Short mmCIF file of C-alpha atoms in Angstrom, two decimals:
data_model
loop_
_atom_site.label_atom_id
_atom_site.label_comp_id
_atom_site.label_asym_id
_atom_site.label_seq_id
_atom_site.Cartn_x
_atom_site.Cartn_y
_atom_site.Cartn_z
CA MET A 1 82.94 102.37 78.17
CA ARG A 2 82.21 99.68 80.60
CA LYS A 3 81.79 97.21 77.93
CA LYS A 4 85.21 98.13 76.41
CA LEU A 5 86.75 97.89 79.85
CA LEU A 6 85.49 94.52 80.47
CA GLU A 7 86.92 93.50 77.09
CA VAL A 8 90.38 94.87 78.08
CA LEU A 9 90.07 93.06 81.34
CA ALA A 10 89.08 89.89 79.64
CA ASP A 11 92.09 90.13 77.34
CA ALA A 12 94.39 90.69 80.25
CA LYS A 13 93.31 87.71 82.40
CA PRO A 14 91.15 85.39 80.00
CA GLY A 15 88.55 83.38 81.80
CA PHE A 16 88.58 85.40 84.97
CA GLU A 17 85.40 86.85 86.26
CA PHE A 18 86.00 90.48 87.13
CA GLU A 19 82.44 91.59 87.68
CA GLY A 20 81.11 91.67 91.21
CA LYS A 21 84.59 91.52 92.82
CA THR A 22 85.72 94.41 95.07
CA ASP A 23 88.89 92.75 96.16
CA LEU A 24 90.80 92.25 93.00
CA VAL A 25 94.03 93.22 94.54
CA ASP A 26 93.46 92.78 98.32
CA GLY A 27 92.09 89.32 97.37
CA GLY A 28 95.24 88.48 95.80
CA TYR A 29 93.76 88.12 92.23
CA LEU A 30 95.85 91.03 90.69
CA ASP A 31 99.61 91.64 91.46
CA SER A 32 101.76 94.47 90.54
CA PHE A 33 102.81 92.80 87.21
CA ASP A 34 99.12 92.48 86.35
CA ILE A 35 98.46 96.13 87.42
CA ILE A 36 101.23 97.52 85.32
CA THR A 37 100.31 95.37 82.26
CA LEU A 38 96.69 96.56 82.65
CA VAL A 39 97.92 100.22 83.00
CA SER A 40 99.66 99.85 79.57
CA GLU A 41 96.54 98.28 78.03
CA LEU A 42 94.27 100.93 79.39
CA ASN A 43 96.58 103.74 78.24
CA ASP A 44 96.58 102.22 74.71
CA ARG A 45 92.85 101.42 74.42
CA PHE A 46 91.44 104.54 75.99
CA GLU A 47 94.11 106.84 74.78
CA ILE A 48 94.92 108.00 78.35
CA ASP A 49 98.12 108.41 80.37
CA ILE A 50 97.56 106.99 83.89
CA PRO A 51 100.01 108.99 85.95
CA VAL A 52 102.40 107.15 88.52
CA GLU A 53 100.43 108.68 91.46
CA ASP A 54 97.26 106.95 90.36
CA ILE A 55 98.83 103.48 90.18
CA VAL A 56 97.70 102.55 93.65
CA THR A 57 95.93 99.37 94.57
CA GLU A 58 92.66 101.27 95.50
CA ASN A 59 92.23 102.25 91.78
CA PHE A 60 92.28 98.55 90.64
CA ASP A 61 90.30 96.64 93.23
CA SER A 62 87.12 96.44 91.30
CA VAL A 63 85.74 97.04 87.78
CA ASP A 64 84.00 100.23 89.13
CA ALA A 65 87.16 101.64 90.58
CA ILE A 66 89.00 101.05 87.34
CA LEU A 67 86.15 102.56 85.26
CA ALA A 68 86.16 105.63 87.54
CA LEU A 69 89.80 106.12 86.99
CA VAL A 70 89.60 105.67 83.09
CA GLU A 71 86.54 107.99 83.00
CA LYS A 72 88.41 110.61 85.14
CA LEU A 73 91.40 110.61 82.78
CA SER A 74 89.39 110.55 79.66
CA GLU A 75 87.65 113.86 80.72
CA GLU A 76 90.91 115.60 81.41
CA MET B 1 123.35 108.93 87.85
CA GLU B 2 121.08 111.72 89.31
CA GLN B 3 119.03 111.13 92.42
CA ILE B 4 115.25 111.45 92.18
CA ILE B 5 113.94 113.63 95.05
CA SER B 6 110.05 113.54 94.48
CA LEU B 7 107.33 111.47 92.83
CA LYS B 8 106.53 114.68 90.88
CA GLN B 9 110.05 114.76 89.52
CA TYR B 10 109.76 111.01 88.53
CA GLU B 11 106.47 111.56 86.88
CA GLN B 12 107.80 114.65 84.86
CA LEU B 13 110.76 112.70 83.55
CA LEU B 14 108.46 109.96 82.41
CA LYS B 15 105.95 112.41 80.78
CA GLY B 16 108.77 114.36 78.97
CA THR B 17 110.25 111.05 77.57
CA ARG B 18 106.74 109.88 76.47
CA LYS B 19 106.29 113.21 74.81
CA GLN B 20 109.48 112.69 72.92
CA TYR B 21 109.22 109.06 71.95
CA GLY B 22 105.65 108.04 72.41
CA ARG B 23 104.57 104.98 74.37
CA LEU B 24 107.46 103.56 76.22
CA HIS B 25 108.28 99.81 76.98
CA THR B 26 109.23 99.12 80.67
CA ASN B 27 110.15 96.35 83.02
CA CYS B 28 109.13 98.42 85.90
CA PHE B 29 106.34 96.92 88.07
CA MET B 30 106.56 99.39 91.08
CA LEU B 31 103.34 100.93 92.02
CA ALA B 32 103.19 104.48 93.51
CA PRO B 33 103.69 103.52 97.20
CA GLU B 34 106.72 101.60 96.34
CA THR B 35 108.10 104.22 94.12
CA GLU B 36 107.59 106.77 96.92
CA ARG B 37 109.21 104.50 99.33
CA VAL B 38 112.53 104.32 97.52
CA ILE B 39 112.46 107.99 96.71
CA GLU B 40 111.92 108.87 100.41
CA GLN B 41 114.88 106.59 101.37
CA GLY B 42 117.08 108.41 98.78
CA ARG B 43 117.59 105.24 96.72
CA LEU B 44 116.07 106.13 93.30
CA TYR B 45 118.44 107.53 90.60
CA PHE B 46 118.12 107.92 86.86
CA GLU B 47 120.21 108.28 83.77
CA GLU B 48 119.10 109.05 80.25
CA THR B 49 119.78 106.44 77.58
CA ASP B 50 119.09 106.23 73.89
CA GLN B 51 115.38 106.94 73.46
CA GLY B 52 114.49 106.55 77.04
CA LEU B 53 115.27 106.58 80.72
CA LEU B 54 116.93 104.18 83.15
CA PHE B 55 115.92 104.27 86.88
CA PHE B 56 118.31 102.73 89.35
CA VAL B 57 117.04 101.47 92.76
CA ASP B 58 120.01 101.17 95.09
CA GLU B 59 119.69 97.84 96.87
CA LYS B 60 122.97 98.57 98.71
CA ARG B 61 124.75 95.49 97.30
CA TYR B 62 123.51 96.01 93.73
CA TYR B 63 121.47 98.39 91.62
CA GLN B 64 118.10 97.29 90.22
CA VAL B 65 117.39 98.93 86.82
CA TYR B 66 113.96 99.77 85.41
CA PHE B 67 113.95 100.94 81.85
CA HIS B 68 111.33 103.09 80.16
CA ILE B 69 112.32 103.05 76.54
CA SER B 70 110.94 103.58 73.08
CA PRO B 71 109.95 100.36 71.21
CA ASP B 72 112.20 101.73 68.44
CA VAL B 73 115.46 101.64 70.63
CA LYS B 74 118.48 100.62 68.86
CA LYS B 75 120.75 100.52 71.67
CA LEU B 76 120.98 100.16 75.53
CA GLN B 77 123.88 102.21 76.77
CA MET B 78 124.99 101.66 80.37
CA ILE B 79 128.37 102.42 81.91
CA PRO B 80 129.18 99.63 84.56
CA LYS B 81 128.85 101.09 88.09
CA LYS B 82 130.60 100.43 91.38
CA LYS B 83 128.04 97.72 92.31
CA PRO B 84 126.60 95.03 90.17
CA VAL B 85 123.46 96.12 88.05
CA LEU B 86 120.52 93.79 87.85
CA ILE B 87 117.75 94.06 85.21
CA ARG B 88 114.73 91.68 86.04
CA ILE B 89 112.24 91.22 83.27
CA ILE B 90 109.00 89.45 84.09
CA TYR B 91 106.80 87.90 81.33
CA MET B 92 104.21 85.31 80.81
CA GLN B 93 105.64 81.91 80.08
CA GLY B 94 105.67 81.21 76.30
CA GLY B 95 104.56 84.68 75.58
CA LYS B 96 107.76 86.57 75.05
CA SER B 97 106.94 89.31 72.38
CA HIS B 98 109.23 90.21 69.54
CA LEU B 99 109.99 93.42 71.29
CA GLN B 100 110.94 91.53 74.55
CA ASN B 101 113.40 89.43 72.37
CA LYS B 102 114.90 92.52 70.81
CA ILE B 103 115.47 94.20 74.15
CA ASP B 104 117.03 90.89 75.50
CA LYS B 105 119.49 91.15 72.64
CA LEU B 106 120.16 94.80 73.50
CA ILE B 107 120.71 93.94 77.18
CA ALA B 108 123.19 91.29 76.12
CA GLU B 109 124.98 93.67 73.83
CA ALA B 110 125.40 96.14 76.67
CA GLY B 111 127.43 93.53 78.51
CA PHE B 112 124.86 91.92 80.76
CA SER B 113 124.91 88.20 81.38
CA LEU B 114 121.70 86.16 81.88
CA LEU B 115 122.34 85.07 85.50
CA ASP B 116 118.93 83.24 86.27
CA SER B 117 115.52 82.46 84.79
CA THR B 118 113.03 82.03 87.61
CA THR B 119 109.37 80.79 87.64
CA GLN B 120 106.84 82.10 89.90
CA VAL B 121 104.81 79.42 91.78
CA TYR B 122 102.06 79.52 94.42
CA THR B 123 100.24 77.26 96.90
CA VAL B 124 96.70 77.74 97.88
CA ALA B 125 97.46 77.68 101.62
CA LYS B 126 94.07 76.12 102.76
CA ASP B 127 94.19 73.35 100.24
CA ASN B 128 97.83 72.72 101.18
CA LEU B 129 97.07 72.36 104.82
CA VAL B 130 94.29 69.81 103.98
CA VAL B 131 96.75 67.58 102.28
CA MET B 132 99.97 68.33 104.02
CA GLY B 133 98.86 69.54 107.56
CA ALA B 134 99.19 66.30 109.29
CA MET B 135 102.78 65.92 108.01
CA TYR B 136 103.76 69.55 109.26
CA GLU B 137 102.47 68.48 112.71
CA ARG B 138 104.31 65.33 112.82
CA MET B 139 107.56 67.09 111.58
CA GLU B 140 107.12 69.95 114.12
CA ASN B 141 106.67 67.34 116.94
CA LEU B 142 109.71 65.43 115.75
CA LEU B 143 111.86 68.63 116.33
CA LYS B 144 111.15 68.44 120.07
CA GLU B 145 112.81 65.00 120.22
CA TYR B 146 115.91 66.84 118.73
CA GLY B 147 115.74 69.60 121.17
CA MET B 148 114.54 72.25 118.54
CA ARG B 149 111.37 74.15 118.29
CA LEU B 150 109.63 76.52 115.81
CA VAL B 151 109.09 80.06 117.02
CA VAL B 152 107.64 83.27 115.61
CA ALA B 153 110.83 85.35 115.59
CA GLY B 154 110.98 88.43 117.95
CA GLU B 155 112.99 91.63 117.63
CA GLU B 156 115.88 89.92 119.68
CA HIS B 157 116.36 87.47 116.95
CA LEU B 158 116.74 89.91 114.03
CA ASP B 159 120.46 90.19 114.00
CA GLU B 160 121.21 86.56 114.11
CA ILE B 161 118.58 85.90 111.32
CA LEU B 162 120.41 88.44 109.07
CA LYS B 163 123.77 87.01 109.89
CA LEU B 164 122.47 83.40 108.91
CA ARG B 165 120.84 84.94 105.72
CA ASP B 166 124.12 86.70 104.61
CA SER B 167 126.26 83.47 105.22
CA GLU B 168 123.95 81.21 103.15
CA PRO B 169 125.97 80.42 100.02
CA GLU B 170 122.86 79.26 98.02
CA LEU B 171 120.94 82.50 98.66
CA LYS B 172 121.78 85.00 95.85
CA MET B 173 122.12 88.70 96.83
CA PHE B 174 119.90 89.68 93.98
CA HIS B 175 117.07 87.95 95.66
CA ILE B 176 117.44 89.89 98.82
CA PRO B 177 116.06 93.48 98.29
CA PHE B 178 117.08 96.02 100.75
CA HIS B 179 114.85 96.92 103.78
CA THR B 180 115.76 99.37 106.44
CA ARG B 181 116.37 98.03 110.03
CA GLU B 182 113.01 99.71 110.88
CA GLU B 183 111.30 97.92 108.13
CA GLU B 184 112.77 94.65 109.07
CA LEU B 185 111.70 95.24 112.69
CA GLN B 186 108.22 96.04 111.31
CA ILE B 187 108.11 92.67 109.43
CA ILE B 188 109.08 90.90 112.68
CA ARG B 189 106.32 92.59 114.65
CA GLU B 190 103.85 91.46 112.09
CA GLY B 191 105.16 87.92 112.59
CA GLY B 192 106.77 87.58 109.17
CA TYR B 193 109.98 85.81 110.46
CA ALA B 194 109.75 82.25 111.60
CA CYS B 195 112.84 80.28 112.81
CA VAL B 196 113.85 77.09 114.36
CA VAL B 197 115.89 77.33 117.46
CA ASP B 198 117.89 74.67 119.35
CA HIS B 199 117.83 74.00 123.12
CA SER B 200 120.31 77.08 123.61
CA ASN B 201 118.04 79.31 121.65
CA SER B 202 120.41 79.48 118.80
CA ILE B 203 118.83 79.84 115.40
CA CYS B 204 119.18 76.77 113.11
CA ALA B 205 116.91 77.99 110.26
CA ALA B 206 115.01 80.98 109.39
CA ARG B 207 112.22 81.88 106.84
CA LYS B 208 111.09 85.31 105.86
CA THR B 209 107.44 85.98 104.59
CA GLU B 210 105.89 89.32 103.50
CA ARG B 211 102.23 90.25 103.13
CA MET B 212 101.73 92.03 99.95
CA MET B 213 98.72 93.03 97.99
CA GLY B 214 96.53 90.29 99.59
CA SER B 215 99.02 87.45 99.20
CA LEU B 216 101.94 86.05 101.16
CA TYR B 217 105.29 86.26 99.63
CA SER B 218 108.18 84.00 100.61
CA PRO B 219 111.40 85.68 99.39
CA TRP B 220 113.84 83.30 101.05
CA PHE B 221 114.57 80.75 103.61
CA CYS B 222 117.76 79.32 104.88
CA VAL B 223 119.03 76.51 107.17
CA LYS B 224 122.40 76.52 108.86
CA SER B 225 124.79 74.10 107.12
CA GLU B 226 125.00 71.56 109.83
CA TYR B 227 121.17 71.09 109.88
CA LYS B 228 120.66 70.89 106.09
CA ASP B 229 118.80 67.74 104.81
CA LYS B 230 118.56 66.19 108.30
CA TYR B 231 115.44 67.44 110.24
CA GLY B 232 113.06 68.61 107.75
CA LEU B 233 113.42 72.19 108.92
CA GLY B 234 112.30 73.68 105.48
CA ILE B 235 109.03 71.71 105.64
CA VAL B 236 108.40 72.61 109.20
CA MET B 237 108.77 76.40 108.23
CA THR B 238 106.50 75.86 105.21
CA GLY B 239 103.87 74.66 107.41
CA PHE B 240 104.21 77.60 109.70
CA GLU B 241 103.80 79.66 106.43
CA MET B 242 100.77 78.04 105.30
CA LYS B 243 99.12 78.31 108.78
CA TYR B 244 100.09 82.20 108.85
CA ALA B 245 98.44 82.73 105.49
CA CYS B 246 95.23 80.98 106.56
CA GLU B 247 95.21 82.95 109.89
CA HIS B 248 95.68 86.22 108.01
CA ASP B 249 93.07 85.61 105.33
CA LEU B 250 95.87 85.40 102.59
CA PRO B 251 94.68 82.77 100.14
CA ARG B 252 97.89 82.11 98.25
CA VAL B 253 101.54 81.94 99.19
CA TYR B 254 103.89 82.91 96.26
CA GLY B 255 107.53 82.23 95.61
CA TRP B 256 110.04 82.25 92.82
CA ILE B 257 112.22 78.99 91.88
CA ALA B 258 115.22 79.19 89.64
CA ASN B 259 114.42 77.20 86.51
CA ASP B 260 117.71 75.12 86.89
CA ASN B 261 117.33 74.44 90.72
CA VAL B 262 116.44 70.81 90.45
CA ARG B 263 116.50 70.34 94.23
CA SER B 264 114.14 73.22 94.92
CA TRP B 265 111.72 71.97 92.21
CA ASN B 266 111.52 68.53 93.56
CA TYR B 267 110.96 69.80 97.05
CA HIS B 268 108.26 72.23 95.97
CA LYS B 269 106.54 69.76 93.71
CA ARG B 270 106.06 67.43 96.65
CA LEU B 271 104.31 70.43 98.45
CA GLY B 272 102.05 70.70 95.49
CA VAL B 273 102.94 74.14 94.12
CA ILE B 274 101.31 75.52 90.95
CA CYS B 275 103.11 77.71 88.30
CA SER B 276 101.42 81.07 87.97
CA GLY B 277 102.61 81.41 84.40
CA LYS B 278 105.00 84.23 85.20
CA VAL B 279 108.79 83.94 84.41
CA ALA B 280 111.51 86.32 85.32
CA ASP B 281 114.82 86.67 83.59
CA GLU B 282 117.69 88.18 85.52
CA TRP B 283 120.48 89.99 83.71
CA VAL B 284 123.58 91.16 85.59
CA LEU B 285 126.21 93.64 84.57
CA GLN B 286 129.15 93.11 86.80
CA GLU B 287 130.60 96.15 88.74
CA ASN B 288 133.33 98.24 87.45
CA ARG B 289 136.44 97.09 89.25
CA GLY B 290 138.65 99.87 87.88
#
C-alpha cells in the first residue's frame, strides 16, 4: 500500500520528495488545494471515501499520516 | 437556500449525493476546520441542483459558492440571490481538463460572467530579504524624513484600517472574505496587520497578512490615494511582511495577482515573485435587483 501511495503522491506533485518529511502542511509544501486534489486521487485509487472530518492538516503532514488514514478507511 | 447547522449534516448531504451520482466534481478547497468555522458562524447554506449540491458561504457582501456535482451534469441551475454570487475555480496553469472546460461553459450559461483570472505567486522570504533587504531598510528610513513610520497595528487601529480598506477602489470586494470582529482582532494580536502612519498617527497605508498552513498569505494591501506612487509605502510593507515571515518560520509568502493587472505584475516582478502554477477563475452572478 505504501508503494501505491508514493505513486499517487508522485503523480500529485511530480519531483517532490515526500519521504522523510513530517511537516508537509506546516512546512508550507501542501496547501488546501493540494490536499483536496490529493483527497480526490486517494478516493479514486484506493476506492475509499475520506470523510470531511478527516480532512484536517494532521492527516496530511507526512507519508505515514496519509498512509494511516488510507489504511483506516480501507479497513472500514 | 437552507442553512447547514452541523458538520454531520454537511457530511450526510455529500454522502447522499455521492451515493446517487457517484464521484463528484468540486471547486471546494475548504478543509474540515474552515467548514466548521463557517457552520458555527451560521454562514453556510445549501441548495440542490441538477445532479449535485451547491454550498453557499455568506461573505456578507457576496456569496461564495462551492459545487459538488456529477461529471455528467448537463445544466447548472442557480436563481440569482440578493447579493452577488462568486464561483472561484482553482486549477493548474495549462492543465484545465475537458470536464473543467465543460463546467466553465455551464457556469456561463447559468448567467455568470468571468470577472477575473488571477495567478498565485509566492516569494521565498529569506531569499527575498537577501536581495531586497537593504532597499527595504533604505525606504523605511526615508519614511522618517516625510514624518511617517511603519508600525505593527494595534487594536486601536482596526476601525481606521477597515475604513481605508473599504474605501479603496482598486480592491475588489470578492477578494475580501468576511472575518468576524473577534477574528480581525485576533489577527491584529498576532501582528498580522502592518500600517504606515503619519506624524499625527493617521494611517496612510495598511497591509493584511494571515498565517495559514505553514505559509504567510497576503490577501490585500492599500494605500490612501494622496500617498499612492510617491513614498514607496507598498515596498516598505512588503519588507515588513518578509521579515515577519522569517521571524515566524514561514518560508513562503503567497498572494494572487489579477492576470490583467499590469501595474501589479511589474511591481511584483521587481520583487522577484515566482508563479506557483495555480490559477483561479472568478465567475460572478449579479444580484437579483427585483
